[in-house]
Amino acid sequence: MRPLKVAVLGCGSVGSQVVRLLLEQAGDLAARVGAPIELAGVAVRRLDAPRDVDVPPDLLTTDAQGLVARDDVDVVVEVIGGIEPARGLILSALENGASVVTANKALLAEDGATLFEAAEKAGRDLYYEAAVAGAIPILRPLRESLAGDRVTKVMGIVNGTTNYILDKMDTQGSGFDEALAEAQELGYAEADPTADVEGFDAAAKAAILASLAFHSRVTASDVHREGISEVTAADVASAQAMGSVVKLLAIAELRSVAGGDDAVSARVHPVMIPRSHPLASVREAFNAVFVESEAAGQLMFYGRGAGGSPTASAVLGDLVTVARNVVAGTKGAGESAYADRAMLPMGETITRYHVSLDVADKAGVLAAVATAFADHGVSIQTVRQEGRDADAQLVVVSHEATDAQLAATVEALRGMDIVRDVTSVMRVEGELA
Amino acid sequence: MRPLKVAVLGCGSVGSQVVRLLLEQAGDLAARVGAPIELAGVAVRRLDAPRDVDVPPDLLTTDAQGLVARDDVDVVVEVIGGIEPARGLILSALENGASVVTANKALLAEDGATLFEAAEKAGRDLYYEAAVAGAIPILRPLRESLAGDRVTKVMGIVNGTTNYILDKMDTQGSGFDEALAEAQELGYAEADPTADVEGFDAAAKAAILASLAFHSRVTASDVHREGISEVTAADVASAQAMGSVVKLLAIAELRSVAGGDDAVSARVHPVMIPRSHPLASVREAFNAVFVESEAAGQLMFYGRGAGGSPTASAVLGDLVTVARNVVAGTKGAGESAYADRAMLPMGETITRYHVSLDVADKAGVLAAVATAFADHGVSIQTVRQEGRDADAQLVVVSHEATDAQLAATVEALRGMDIVRDVTSVMRVEGELA
C-alpha cells in the first residue's frame, strides 16, 4: 500500500503534539492503518517560532493554502482554530479530495453545515472528536455506539477553566475573582478569560453535542448561555448547605412539546448538582460528559478536556479512522441531521430553581413568599428557614416549571418589601438532599 | 436502497430487547443507516416460551442454522451466549456472507481468533461492543478513538454481581455469604454464582480488553484469575481503615521486560484502591473502565454493565455501524493483533500487597516481620501497629515487587511463630493514604 500523506495546519500546543505522535508512533500507526502515514507538511505562521517539538525544517511552510492544494495530500489536520483562515482551508482541502480532521469547535458550532455539506459533496470524511472534551471519546460514542438508542439528555463539564475555578471556590471558599487569578497564574485560564468564564467555549461544545445527540443542526447561537462570573461565594456556600456543588454545565436535552415533536433545549449555565451525582466529583480542570439514553440508561465519560497531548490523542484517533477509510476506499458516516428538531427557547425550557432570600423576621413571611411562587404557577419542593432577626434566611427549592415562570417568580420576590435581598439564584439538576 | 435483513439468534433478556428496539425505532434506524432495517427472523429454543416482548409469530423459528443460511440475511445478531452452538452459527453466518454482531464474551475470549479469521476471510464485519461492560462504549474507544495513542493500562469493574456484593460488604459491613444471598434475592446474582464470583466472567472480559488495548491475541486462559469468595469482612474493614475500598478489577497492563519488548499482564483479582480513585465510587451493580494512555492520560467510562435493555443498546450501536458498512459496500477495521505481545506470568507481574497480621505482642516483632519482607527483596512502604497484647495487629503496605516475591513473603510470614494469623492479604492499586 502506498504511504498516506498528512498535512498539519497549525503547530501550537496541539499541532506540535500531533506531529510528535505521528513521528514517534510511525510504526504502530502503519500497522493499525494498513499503510505508512507520512507527514507531507506543517503549516505555521512563522518559520522561526519556538516549538515544543522538533519538526523537520523542510516540512515547515507558511503557505497553508499551497499545502492543502497539493494533490498528494490524503488527510488534512486543522488545528489552527478560529473561523478564518481555518474554514477556507478546510473547504479547499475537501474540494481538493482530502479528508479532514479538525479540533475546531468554534467553527463547527458556528458554521458546521457548510463543512458537512462540502464533505458530503466531496465524498470525504470530516472528523472532529477533539473539538469537545479533548481526549475523552464522546463524539464517536454519540455518532456510533449510541446510534441504535434514543439519547434524551447530555450534560457535560466541558470547560476545564471554569471547572477549575468553581472547584477552588468550593474547596477553598474563595470568591470568583480570587479563584480566577489563581487559575490564570497556573495557566488554567487565559489573560482574557472571557471565552471560558462567560461560557462561549462551552456553548460551542453544547451545540456540537446537541447536534450529534439529536440528529439536528444546532449552532452556538441556538444555545442559551450564562457564564460563571456572577457566581458568588454565597452561591457556593448555599450549594454546600444543600449537599450539592456548583458546576458550569453544557446541557442538551430532548423535551416533549404539547402537540408537537420533541424539541431540543441547549444551554450553558451554572447548576447546583447533588454531591452524589457522578459529575459532582469531577475535580480541577478535568472534563466529563454524562449521557442519558432510553436503552443504555446513564453513562459517563471522564478525562482530560484540554492540553496539547490529550487533544492530540483525539486527533490521532480520528486520523487513524480516516486513514483506514482512505485505504479501504470508503468513508465513514457523514452528518446525521435528519431529525431536524426545533429548538426550545430558554423561557419554555423546564428547569428547577434554588433561591436563597434574606427576609424580614416577621410572621407571614413564609406565606407571602409561597404565594409569590404559587402566583407564577410554580410549586415548591422544599423550604428551609434559617436564622432569626436580621439574619433570617429562606432557602427555597422549586419543583419543575418553565424557566420563564421561575425567572418571573424571582423578579417578583426581588420586588417584595419583606425580601431584603435575593442572595442566590441557581438552577438545579438531580435530586438535592 | 433495499432493506437490510437482520436475523437475531436468541430471544432471552438481551435478544428480546434487541427485537423491541429494532421494531420500535425502525424509522430512526432507517434514517441513521440509510436503508430500512427489517427483521428476517428470530431463532429461539422453544416457540411457545414466555417472552418480554411481542415478537411477530411468523418471525420465530427454532431452526437457527436454517436462519443463518438464508441468502437474504445481511446481518446476524448472536445473543445466545456460550460456546456452541453460537460459534458454529457465527461461522456459518460469516461464510454465508453476513456480517455479525455478538455479545458473546465467553466465545470471544476462548476462541476469538477463529471468529476474526473467518470474518477476515469472508470480508465481513464482526462487532462485539456488548461483550464487555454492557451499555458502556469501551471497545469502540479502544479500537478507534485511542488507535493513535499508546494505551498502557486498562482497569475495569466489569462484573456487576461482584461489585454489588463488595459494595454491600463495604456499606453494610456484611460478610460475603450474606451479601451474596442478598444479591441472589434481588436478581443480581444467579443461583449458581460461580461464573461471577470466581471471576470467570471478568476474566473473559479482561482477555477481550487486553487484546484490543495491546493489539495482541489474549485468551481467557492467559488471564490470572482470583474471585471474591475469599474476601472477608476483615479484608473490607482493613481497606476501610486505609481509606480504601475492595473492588474486583480486570486489569490489563503493558509492562516493560528487561531486554525485551513490553509484555502484557492480564489478571482478575480483588484489589484495594483508595476512595479518591475514580473507580472507588462505582457503586451497586454499575460497571466502569479506567484507561491510561500515553497521550490522553487517564480516562474513565461508566454505566450499566448488564441488563437486557442496556446490553441491547450496545448491540444496536454495532448493528447500525455494520449496516452502514453494508450500505456503503465496505467493512470496518478487522482484528488488530500485529503487536503480538508476550504474556507476563502472574509471578513476574509487578504488584503491591497490603498485609494484616495478628502478631504476638513482643519486642522485636516488627523487626522480624520487616526482615521477612527484606529477605524476599520486598521493601515496605508503610507499617502501622495497632492494639496491644492479644489484639496486637501489624498492617503492612509494600512497595512494588513481583507477585512471586510478595506471595513468598506472605508464605514466610504464615510460618513465623510470632505471627498468630495472617488476617488479610490484598493487592493494592493507586496510592493508599
Short mmCIF file of N, CA, C and O in Angstrom, two decimals, chain A residues 6-24 39 41-45 50-56 59-60 76-81 101-104 130 306-316 319:
data_model
loop_
_atom_site.label_atom_id
_atom_site.label_comp_id
_atom_site.label_asym_id
_atom_site.label_seq_id
_atom_site.Cartn_x
_atom_site.Cartn_y
_atom_site.Cartn_z
N VAL A 6 -0.14 13.22 5.16
CA VAL A 6 -0.93 14.03 6.07
C VAL A 6 -0.34 15.44 6.16
O VAL A 6 0.87 15.60 6.38
N ALA A 7 -1.18 16.44 5.95
CA ALA A 7 -0.77 17.83 6.16
C ALA A 7 -1.34 18.31 7.48
O ALA A 7 -2.52 18.08 7.77
N VAL A 8 -0.51 18.97 8.28
CA VAL A 8 -0.97 19.51 9.55
C VAL A 8 -0.98 21.03 9.47
O VAL A 8 0.04 21.64 9.13
N LEU A 9 -2.13 21.64 9.74
CA LEU A 9 -2.25 23.09 9.71
C LEU A 9 -2.21 23.61 11.14
O LEU A 9 -3.14 23.36 11.91
N GLY A 10 -1.14 24.29 11.50
CA GLY A 10 -1.00 24.81 12.86
C GLY A 10 -0.03 23.95 13.65
O GLY A 10 -0.09 22.72 13.58
N CYS A 11 0.87 24.60 14.36
CA CYS A 11 1.86 23.85 15.14
C CYS A 11 1.99 24.46 16.53
O CYS A 11 3.08 24.66 17.05
N GLY A 12 0.85 24.78 17.14
CA GLY A 12 0.81 25.27 18.52
C GLY A 12 0.85 24.10 19.49
O GLY A 12 1.45 23.07 19.20
N SER A 13 0.19 24.24 20.62
CA SER A 13 0.30 23.20 21.65
C SER A 13 -0.28 21.88 21.17
O SER A 13 0.25 20.81 21.48
N VAL A 14 -1.37 21.92 20.40
CA VAL A 14 -1.95 20.67 19.88
C VAL A 14 -1.19 20.18 18.66
O VAL A 14 -0.77 19.02 18.58
N GLY A 15 -0.98 21.09 17.70
CA GLY A 15 -0.31 20.70 16.45
C GLY A 15 1.05 20.07 16.69
O GLY A 15 1.40 19.06 16.07
N SER A 16 1.81 20.66 17.62
CA SER A 16 3.15 20.11 17.85
C SER A 16 3.07 18.70 18.42
O SER A 16 3.90 17.84 18.09
N GLN A 17 2.06 18.42 19.25
CA GLN A 17 1.90 17.06 19.79
C GLN A 17 1.39 16.09 18.72
O GLN A 17 1.73 14.91 18.74
N VAL A 18 0.58 16.59 17.81
CA VAL A 18 0.14 15.74 16.69
C VAL A 18 1.36 15.32 15.87
O VAL A 18 1.54 14.14 15.54
N VAL A 19 2.23 16.30 15.60
CA VAL A 19 3.44 16.00 14.82
C VAL A 19 4.33 15.01 15.58
O VAL A 19 4.81 14.02 15.01
N ARG A 20 4.46 15.24 16.88
CA ARG A 20 5.30 14.32 17.68
C ARG A 20 4.78 12.89 17.62
O ARG A 20 5.52 11.95 17.37
N LEU A 21 3.48 12.74 17.84
CA LEU A 21 2.91 11.38 17.85
C LEU A 21 3.02 10.74 16.47
O LEU A 21 3.29 9.54 16.35
N LEU A 22 2.80 11.53 15.42
CA LEU A 22 2.92 10.98 14.06
C LEU A 22 4.32 10.45 13.81
O LEU A 22 4.49 9.39 13.20
N LEU A 23 5.32 11.19 14.29
CA LEU A 23 6.70 10.78 14.06
C LEU A 23 7.09 9.62 14.98
O LEU A 23 7.66 8.63 14.53
N GLU A 24 6.74 9.73 16.27
CA GLU A 24 7.18 8.72 17.24
C GLU A 24 6.50 7.38 17.05
O GLU A 24 7.07 6.34 17.37
N LEU A 39 4.20 12.52 6.98
CA LEU A 39 3.91 13.93 7.17
C LEU A 39 4.26 14.66 5.88
O LEU A 39 5.42 14.67 5.45
N GLY A 41 3.56 17.99 5.33
CA GLY A 41 3.99 19.35 5.63
C GLY A 41 3.24 19.87 6.84
O GLY A 41 2.22 19.32 7.23
N VAL A 42 3.80 20.91 7.44
CA VAL A 42 3.20 21.54 8.62
C VAL A 42 3.12 23.04 8.36
O VAL A 42 4.16 23.69 8.19
N ALA A 43 1.91 23.56 8.29
CA ALA A 43 1.75 24.98 8.01
C ALA A 43 1.81 25.78 9.30
O ALA A 43 1.10 25.47 10.25
N VAL A 44 2.66 26.79 9.32
CA VAL A 44 2.84 27.63 10.51
C VAL A 44 2.80 29.09 10.11
O VAL A 44 2.92 29.43 8.94
N ARG A 45 2.63 29.97 11.12
CA ARG A 45 2.61 31.39 10.81
C ARG A 45 4.03 31.91 10.63
O ARG A 45 4.29 32.68 9.74
N PRO A 50 9.48 29.52 18.28
CA PRO A 50 9.91 28.40 19.14
C PRO A 50 8.80 27.34 19.22
O PRO A 50 7.62 27.67 19.21
N ARG A 51 9.19 26.08 19.22
CA ARG A 51 8.20 24.98 19.23
C ARG A 51 8.56 23.93 20.28
O ARG A 51 9.73 23.76 20.59
N ASP A 52 7.54 23.21 20.75
CA ASP A 52 7.76 22.16 21.75
C ASP A 52 8.42 20.93 21.14
O ASP A 52 8.96 20.09 21.85
N VAL A 53 8.31 20.80 19.84
CA VAL A 53 8.70 19.55 19.19
C VAL A 53 9.59 19.90 18.00
O VAL A 53 9.38 20.92 17.34
N ASP A 54 10.60 19.08 17.76
CA ASP A 54 11.46 19.31 16.60
C ASP A 54 10.76 18.84 15.33
O ASP A 54 10.64 17.65 15.08
N VAL A 55 10.32 19.79 14.54
CA VAL A 55 9.70 19.44 13.26
C VAL A 55 10.80 19.52 12.20
O VAL A 55 11.54 20.51 12.17
N PRO A 56 10.94 18.49 11.37
CA PRO A 56 11.95 18.57 10.31
C PRO A 56 11.75 19.87 9.52
O PRO A 56 10.65 20.11 9.01
N LEU A 59 9.80 20.41 6.30
CA LEU A 59 8.34 20.17 6.28
C LEU A 59 7.56 21.43 6.64
O LEU A 59 6.36 21.51 6.40
N LEU A 60 8.22 22.41 7.22
CA LEU A 60 7.53 23.62 7.64
C LEU A 60 7.27 24.54 6.44
O LEU A 60 8.11 24.69 5.57
N VAL A 76 -5.98 16.19 5.78
CA VAL A 76 -5.56 17.47 6.33
C VAL A 76 -6.03 17.54 7.79
O VAL A 76 -7.20 17.31 8.08
N VAL A 77 -5.09 17.83 8.69
CA VAL A 77 -5.42 18.01 10.11
C VAL A 77 -5.40 19.51 10.39
O VAL A 77 -4.36 20.16 10.26
N GLU A 78 -6.55 20.06 10.77
CA GLU A 78 -6.63 21.51 11.04
C GLU A 78 -6.66 21.74 12.54
O GLU A 78 -7.63 21.38 13.21
N VAL A 79 -5.59 22.33 13.06
CA VAL A 79 -5.54 22.67 14.49
C VAL A 79 -5.08 24.11 14.67
O VAL A 79 -4.32 24.43 15.59
N ILE A 80 -5.58 24.97 13.76
CA ILE A 80 -5.30 26.41 13.89
C ILE A 80 -6.33 27.03 14.85
O ILE A 80 -6.01 27.85 15.68
N GLY A 81 -7.59 26.62 14.69
CA GLY A 81 -8.67 27.20 15.50
C GLY A 81 -9.19 28.47 14.87
O GLY A 81 -8.62 29.00 13.91
N VAL A 101 -9.49 16.19 9.47
CA VAL A 101 -9.65 16.02 10.91
C VAL A 101 -9.44 17.39 11.53
O VAL A 101 -8.43 18.04 11.25
N THR A 102 -10.37 17.83 12.34
CA THR A 102 -10.24 19.15 12.94
C THR A 102 -10.61 19.11 14.42
O THR A 102 -11.38 18.24 14.86
N ALA A 103 -10.06 20.07 15.17
CA ALA A 103 -10.38 20.21 16.59
C ALA A 103 -11.13 21.52 16.81
O ALA A 103 -11.25 21.98 17.94
N ASN A 104 -11.66 22.09 15.73
CA ASN A 104 -12.14 23.48 15.75
C ASN A 104 -13.60 23.60 16.17
O ASN A 104 -14.51 23.67 15.35
N ALA A 130 -11.78 15.81 18.72
CA ALA A 130 -11.02 16.67 19.63
C ALA A 130 -11.72 17.99 19.92
O ALA A 130 -11.31 18.73 20.82
N ALA A 306 -8.52 19.18 27.88
CA ALA A 306 -7.69 20.13 27.15
C ALA A 306 -6.24 19.71 27.27
O ALA A 306 -5.93 18.67 27.84
N GLY A 307 -5.36 20.53 26.71
CA GLY A 307 -3.93 20.22 26.77
C GLY A 307 -3.47 19.65 25.44
O GLY A 307 -4.22 18.95 24.76
N GLY A 308 -2.24 19.96 25.07
CA GLY A 308 -1.75 19.57 23.76
C GLY A 308 -1.80 18.08 23.53
O GLY A 308 -2.33 17.59 22.53
N SER A 309 -1.24 17.33 24.48
CA SER A 309 -1.10 15.91 24.27
C SER A 309 -2.45 15.17 24.32
O SER A 309 -2.76 14.37 23.43
N PRO A 310 -3.32 15.43 25.31
CA PRO A 310 -4.64 14.78 25.30
C PRO A 310 -5.46 15.11 24.04
O PRO A 310 -6.09 14.23 23.45
N THR A 311 -5.43 16.39 23.64
CA THR A 311 -6.19 16.75 22.45
C THR A 311 -5.62 16.06 21.22
O THR A 311 -6.35 15.60 20.34
N ALA A 312 -4.28 15.97 21.18
CA ALA A 312 -3.64 15.28 20.05
C ALA A 312 -4.03 13.81 19.99
O ALA A 312 -4.14 13.23 18.90
N SER A 313 -4.26 13.18 21.15
CA SER A 313 -4.70 11.78 21.17
C SER A 313 -6.01 11.63 20.40
O SER A 313 -6.18 10.71 19.59
N ALA A 314 -6.93 12.56 20.65
CA ALA A 314 -8.22 12.51 19.95
C ALA A 314 -8.05 12.76 18.46
O ALA A 314 -8.67 12.10 17.62
N VAL A 315 -7.18 13.71 18.12
CA VAL A 315 -6.92 13.99 16.70
C VAL A 315 -6.36 12.75 16.01
O VAL A 315 -6.79 12.36 14.92
N LEU A 316 -5.40 12.10 16.68
CA LEU A 316 -4.77 10.93 16.07
C LEU A 316 -5.76 9.77 15.92
O LEU A 316 -5.69 9.01 14.96
N LEU A 319 -7.58 10.50 12.95
CA LEU A 319 -6.70 10.35 11.80
C LEU A 319 -6.58 8.88 11.40
O LEU A 319 -6.60 8.54 10.21
#
